[in-house]
Coordinates of C-alpha atoms in Angstrom, one line a residue:
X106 CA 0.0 0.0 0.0
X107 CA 1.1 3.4 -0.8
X108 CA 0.9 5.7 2.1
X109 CA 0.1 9.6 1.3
X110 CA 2.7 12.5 2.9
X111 CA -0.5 14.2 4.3
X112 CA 1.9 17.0 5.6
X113 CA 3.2 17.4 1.9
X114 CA -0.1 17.0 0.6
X115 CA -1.6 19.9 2.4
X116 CA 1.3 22.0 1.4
X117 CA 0.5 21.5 -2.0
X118 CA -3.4 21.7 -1.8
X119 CA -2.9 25.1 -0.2
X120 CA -0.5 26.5 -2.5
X121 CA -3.0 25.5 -5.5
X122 CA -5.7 27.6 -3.1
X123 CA -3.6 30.5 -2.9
X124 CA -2.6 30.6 -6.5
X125 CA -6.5 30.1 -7.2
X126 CA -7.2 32.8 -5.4
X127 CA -4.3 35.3 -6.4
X128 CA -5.4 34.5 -10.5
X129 CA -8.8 35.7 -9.1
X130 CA -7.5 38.8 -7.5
X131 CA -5.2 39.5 -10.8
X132 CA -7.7 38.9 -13.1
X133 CA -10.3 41.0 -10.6
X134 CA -7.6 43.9 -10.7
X135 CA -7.6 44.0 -15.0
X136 CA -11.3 44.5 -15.1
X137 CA -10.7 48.2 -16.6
X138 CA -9.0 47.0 -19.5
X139 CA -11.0 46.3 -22.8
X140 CA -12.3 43.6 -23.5
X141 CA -10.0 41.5 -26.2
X142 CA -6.5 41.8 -26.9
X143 CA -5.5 43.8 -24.4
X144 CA -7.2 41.2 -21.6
X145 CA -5.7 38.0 -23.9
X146 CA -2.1 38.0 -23.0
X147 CA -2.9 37.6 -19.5
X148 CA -6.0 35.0 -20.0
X149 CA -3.6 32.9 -22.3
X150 CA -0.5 33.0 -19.4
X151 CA -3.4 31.8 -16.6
X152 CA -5.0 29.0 -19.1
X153 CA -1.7 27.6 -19.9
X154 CA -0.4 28.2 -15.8
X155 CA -4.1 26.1 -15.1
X156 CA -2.9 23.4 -17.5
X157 CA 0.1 22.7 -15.3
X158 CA -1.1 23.2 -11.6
X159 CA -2.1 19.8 -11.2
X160 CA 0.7 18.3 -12.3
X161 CA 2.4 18.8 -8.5
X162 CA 0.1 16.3 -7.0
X163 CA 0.8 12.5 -8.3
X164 CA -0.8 9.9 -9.7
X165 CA -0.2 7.0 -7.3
X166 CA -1.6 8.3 -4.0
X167 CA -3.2 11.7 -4.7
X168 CA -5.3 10.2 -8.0
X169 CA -9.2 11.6 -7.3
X170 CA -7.2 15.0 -5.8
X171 CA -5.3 15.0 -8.9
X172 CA -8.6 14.3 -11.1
X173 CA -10.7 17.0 -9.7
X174 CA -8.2 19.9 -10.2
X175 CA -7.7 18.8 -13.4
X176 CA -11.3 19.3 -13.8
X177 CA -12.1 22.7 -11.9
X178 CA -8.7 24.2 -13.0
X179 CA -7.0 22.8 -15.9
X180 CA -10.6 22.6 -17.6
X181 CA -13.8 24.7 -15.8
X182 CA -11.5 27.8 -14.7
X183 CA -9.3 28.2 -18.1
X184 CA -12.5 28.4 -19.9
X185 CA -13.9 31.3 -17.7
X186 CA -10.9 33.3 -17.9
X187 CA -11.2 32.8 -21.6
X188 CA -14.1 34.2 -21.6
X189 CA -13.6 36.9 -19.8
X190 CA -10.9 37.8 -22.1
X191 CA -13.8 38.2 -24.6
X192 CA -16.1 39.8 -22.1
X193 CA -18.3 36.7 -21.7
X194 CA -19.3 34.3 -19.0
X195 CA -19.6 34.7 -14.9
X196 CA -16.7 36.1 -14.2
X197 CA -17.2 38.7 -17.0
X198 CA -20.3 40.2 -14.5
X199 CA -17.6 42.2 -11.9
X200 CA -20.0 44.8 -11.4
X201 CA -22.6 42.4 -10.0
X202 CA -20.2 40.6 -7.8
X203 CA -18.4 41.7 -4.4
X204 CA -14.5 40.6 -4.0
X205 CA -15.5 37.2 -1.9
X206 CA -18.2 36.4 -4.4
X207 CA -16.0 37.2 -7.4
X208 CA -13.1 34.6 -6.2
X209 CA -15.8 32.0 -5.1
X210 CA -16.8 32.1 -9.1
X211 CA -13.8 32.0 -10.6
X212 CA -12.4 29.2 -8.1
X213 CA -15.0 27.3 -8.0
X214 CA -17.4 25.1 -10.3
X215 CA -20.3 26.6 -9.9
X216 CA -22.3 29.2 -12.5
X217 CA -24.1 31.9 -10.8
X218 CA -27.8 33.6 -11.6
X219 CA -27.9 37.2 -11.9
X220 CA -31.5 37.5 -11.1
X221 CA -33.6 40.1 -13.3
X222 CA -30.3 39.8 -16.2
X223 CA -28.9 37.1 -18.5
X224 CA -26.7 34.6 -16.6
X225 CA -23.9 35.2 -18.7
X226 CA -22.1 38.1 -19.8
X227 CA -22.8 38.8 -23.7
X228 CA -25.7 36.2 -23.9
X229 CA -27.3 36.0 -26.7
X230 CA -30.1 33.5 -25.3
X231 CA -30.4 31.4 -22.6
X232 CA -29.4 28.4 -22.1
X233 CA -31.6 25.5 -21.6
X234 CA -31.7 25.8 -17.7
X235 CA -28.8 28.7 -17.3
X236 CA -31.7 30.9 -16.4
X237 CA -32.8 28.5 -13.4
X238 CA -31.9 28.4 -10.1
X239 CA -30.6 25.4 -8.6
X240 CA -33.6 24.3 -6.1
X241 CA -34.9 28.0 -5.4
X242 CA -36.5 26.5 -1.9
X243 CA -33.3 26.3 0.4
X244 CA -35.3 23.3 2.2
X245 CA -36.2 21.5 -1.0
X246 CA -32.4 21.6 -1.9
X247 CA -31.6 20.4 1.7
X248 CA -33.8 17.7 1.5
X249 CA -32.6 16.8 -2.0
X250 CA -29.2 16.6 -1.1
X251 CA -30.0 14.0 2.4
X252 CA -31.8 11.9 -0.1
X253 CA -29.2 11.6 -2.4
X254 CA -26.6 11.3 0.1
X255 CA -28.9 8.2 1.7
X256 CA -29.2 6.3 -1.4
X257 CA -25.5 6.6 -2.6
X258 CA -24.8 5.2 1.4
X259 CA -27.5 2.2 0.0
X260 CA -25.8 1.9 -2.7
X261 CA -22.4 1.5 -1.7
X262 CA -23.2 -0.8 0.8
X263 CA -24.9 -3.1 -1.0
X264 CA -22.2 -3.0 -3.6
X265 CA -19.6 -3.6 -0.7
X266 CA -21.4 -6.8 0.5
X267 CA -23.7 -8.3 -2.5
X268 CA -22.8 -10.4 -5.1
X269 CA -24.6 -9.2 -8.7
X270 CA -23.8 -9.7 -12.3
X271 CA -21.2 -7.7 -13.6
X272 CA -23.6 -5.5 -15.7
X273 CA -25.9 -4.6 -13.0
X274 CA -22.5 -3.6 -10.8
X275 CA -21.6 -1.4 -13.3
X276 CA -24.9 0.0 -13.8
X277 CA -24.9 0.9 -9.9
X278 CA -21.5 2.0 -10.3
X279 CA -22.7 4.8 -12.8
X280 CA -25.5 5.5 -10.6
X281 CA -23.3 5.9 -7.5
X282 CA -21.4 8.3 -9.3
X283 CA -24.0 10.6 -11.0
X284 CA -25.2 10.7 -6.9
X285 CA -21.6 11.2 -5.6
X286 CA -21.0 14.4 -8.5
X287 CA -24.3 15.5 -7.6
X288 CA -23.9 16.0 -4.0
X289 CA -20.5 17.6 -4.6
X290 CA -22.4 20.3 -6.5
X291 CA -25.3 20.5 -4.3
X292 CA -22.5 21.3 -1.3
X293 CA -21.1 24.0 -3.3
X294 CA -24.7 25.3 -3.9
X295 CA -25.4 25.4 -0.5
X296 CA -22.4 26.7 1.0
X297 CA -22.4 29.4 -1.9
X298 CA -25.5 30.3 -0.9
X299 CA -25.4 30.6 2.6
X300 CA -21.8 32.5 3.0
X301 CA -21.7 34.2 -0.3
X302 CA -25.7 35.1 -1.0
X303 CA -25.1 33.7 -4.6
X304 CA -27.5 32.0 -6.9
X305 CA -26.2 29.4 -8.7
X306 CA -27.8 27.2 -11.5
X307 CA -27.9 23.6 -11.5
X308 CA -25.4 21.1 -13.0
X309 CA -27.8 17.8 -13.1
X310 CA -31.1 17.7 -13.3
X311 CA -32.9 14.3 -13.3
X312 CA -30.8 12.8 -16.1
X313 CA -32.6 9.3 -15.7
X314 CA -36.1 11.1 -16.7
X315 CA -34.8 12.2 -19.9
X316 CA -36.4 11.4 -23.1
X317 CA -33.7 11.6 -25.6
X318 CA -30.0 12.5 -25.9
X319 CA -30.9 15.6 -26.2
X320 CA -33.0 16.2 -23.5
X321 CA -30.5 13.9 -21.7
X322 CA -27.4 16.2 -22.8
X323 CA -28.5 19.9 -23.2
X324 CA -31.5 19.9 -20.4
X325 CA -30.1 17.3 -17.7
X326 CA -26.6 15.9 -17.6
X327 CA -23.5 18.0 -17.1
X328 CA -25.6 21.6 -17.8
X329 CA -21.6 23.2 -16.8
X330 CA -20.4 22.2 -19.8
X331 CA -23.4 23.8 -21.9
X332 CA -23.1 26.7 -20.2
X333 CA -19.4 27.0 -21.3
X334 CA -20.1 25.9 -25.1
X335 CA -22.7 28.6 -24.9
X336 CA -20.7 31.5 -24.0
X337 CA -17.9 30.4 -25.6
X338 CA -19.2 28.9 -29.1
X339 CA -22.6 29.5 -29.6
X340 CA -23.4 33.0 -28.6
X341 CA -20.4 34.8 -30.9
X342 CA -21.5 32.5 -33.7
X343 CA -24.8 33.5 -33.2
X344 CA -23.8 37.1 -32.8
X345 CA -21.3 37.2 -35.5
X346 CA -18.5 39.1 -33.0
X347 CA -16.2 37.3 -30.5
X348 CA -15.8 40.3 -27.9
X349 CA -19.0 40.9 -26.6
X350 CA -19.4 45.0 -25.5
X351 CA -18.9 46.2 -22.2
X352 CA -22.5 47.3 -21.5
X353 CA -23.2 43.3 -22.2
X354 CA -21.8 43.0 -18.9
X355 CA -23.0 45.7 -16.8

């Protein structure tokens, strides 16, 4: 068994924190500078910085820490500050966002609602469910998230101690793990919300009631990456510019 340096792996969990949150503060501090070129050079420097942060933290015994970042950092947070460059996405909205609720959105993976605007900077429509809130009844989402965390508990228990066929394990696996992912979501929501007084929108929604791939893809399952394609892809397509105006993000 390989045993984990926890005093070396704290070290280098807080120096990805404090690099998170000095990118934030950098990028926070830039705000007055137009939107485009003159915002690139440092969005570029970040995104490529991103690519590499989890690389400090190894494969062997730090494998799910290692996976995670590459996902927030390397992947959800290069994409904001690229779109920010171009005056698009959450972080694009510094007017609408205090210091501690700017550096939760850019660190974290979670897409905030404006309420009574577009969610995202330089939206040309709404996406499927970008518009939503994520469980608007803070005791609904409360009681969504124990009843998720009870049946992934169920669910790993009987997977620790039954015997099934190897096709039903797997399809219990994928269930487990849509309900572990979902809770880590609902966690941030809910912490977001209470601390911070932010909105956010929902990641998952149902995905085993969808009625087609589409429904499954654009309206339940993973809704972080369609809110990146939108801002990023879709809306200057749709718009025919890839720097949105300033006002866009007012």
């Amino acid at each position: 068994f390989v045993v984990c340096d926890m005093s070396s792996f704290f070290t280098k969990f807080s120096c990805v924190v404090a690099y998170s949150i000095s990118a934030a503060l950098i990028v926070r501090s830039f705000m007055d500078r137009s939107p485009g070129w003159k915002r690139a050079p440092l969005a570029i420097g970040l995104t490529v910085l991103n690519v590499f942060v989890p690389s400090i933290f190894n494969v062997e015994d730090e494998f799910f820490t290692k996976m995670l970042l590459i996902l927030i950092i390397s992947w959800i947070n290069s994409f904001k500050v690229l779109g920010w460059a171009i005056n698009r996405g959450p972080i694009a909205r510094t007017k609408q966002l205090t210091r501690s609720q700017f550096i939760a959105v850019f660190c974290l993976p979670i897409t905030p609602v404006f309420q009574g605007t577009r969610s995202h900077a330089g939206s040309y429509s709404g996406n499927a469910r970008q518009h939503e809130i994520l469980d608007p009844n803070f005791g609904t989402m409360c009681l969504h998230f124990a009843v998720k965390l009870a049946a992934l508990l169920l669910l790993v228990f009987f997977l620790q101690t039954v015997e099934t066929t190897r096709i039903l394990r797997e399809a219990l696996q994928s269930l487990a793990l849509y309900l572990f992912t979902s809770e880590v979501m609902v966690v941030n929501g809910i912490a977001i919300r209470l601390l911070l007084g932010i909105q956010v929108a929902p990641d998952f929604d149902r995905p085993f009631l969808a009625s087609s791939v589409t429904d499954f893809w654009s309206r339940r399952w993973n809704l972080n990456t369609g809110y990146t394609l939108r801002f990023l892809v879709y809306d200057p397509v749709v718009e025919g510019r890839l720097v949105a105006p300033l006002s866009a993000a007012a």
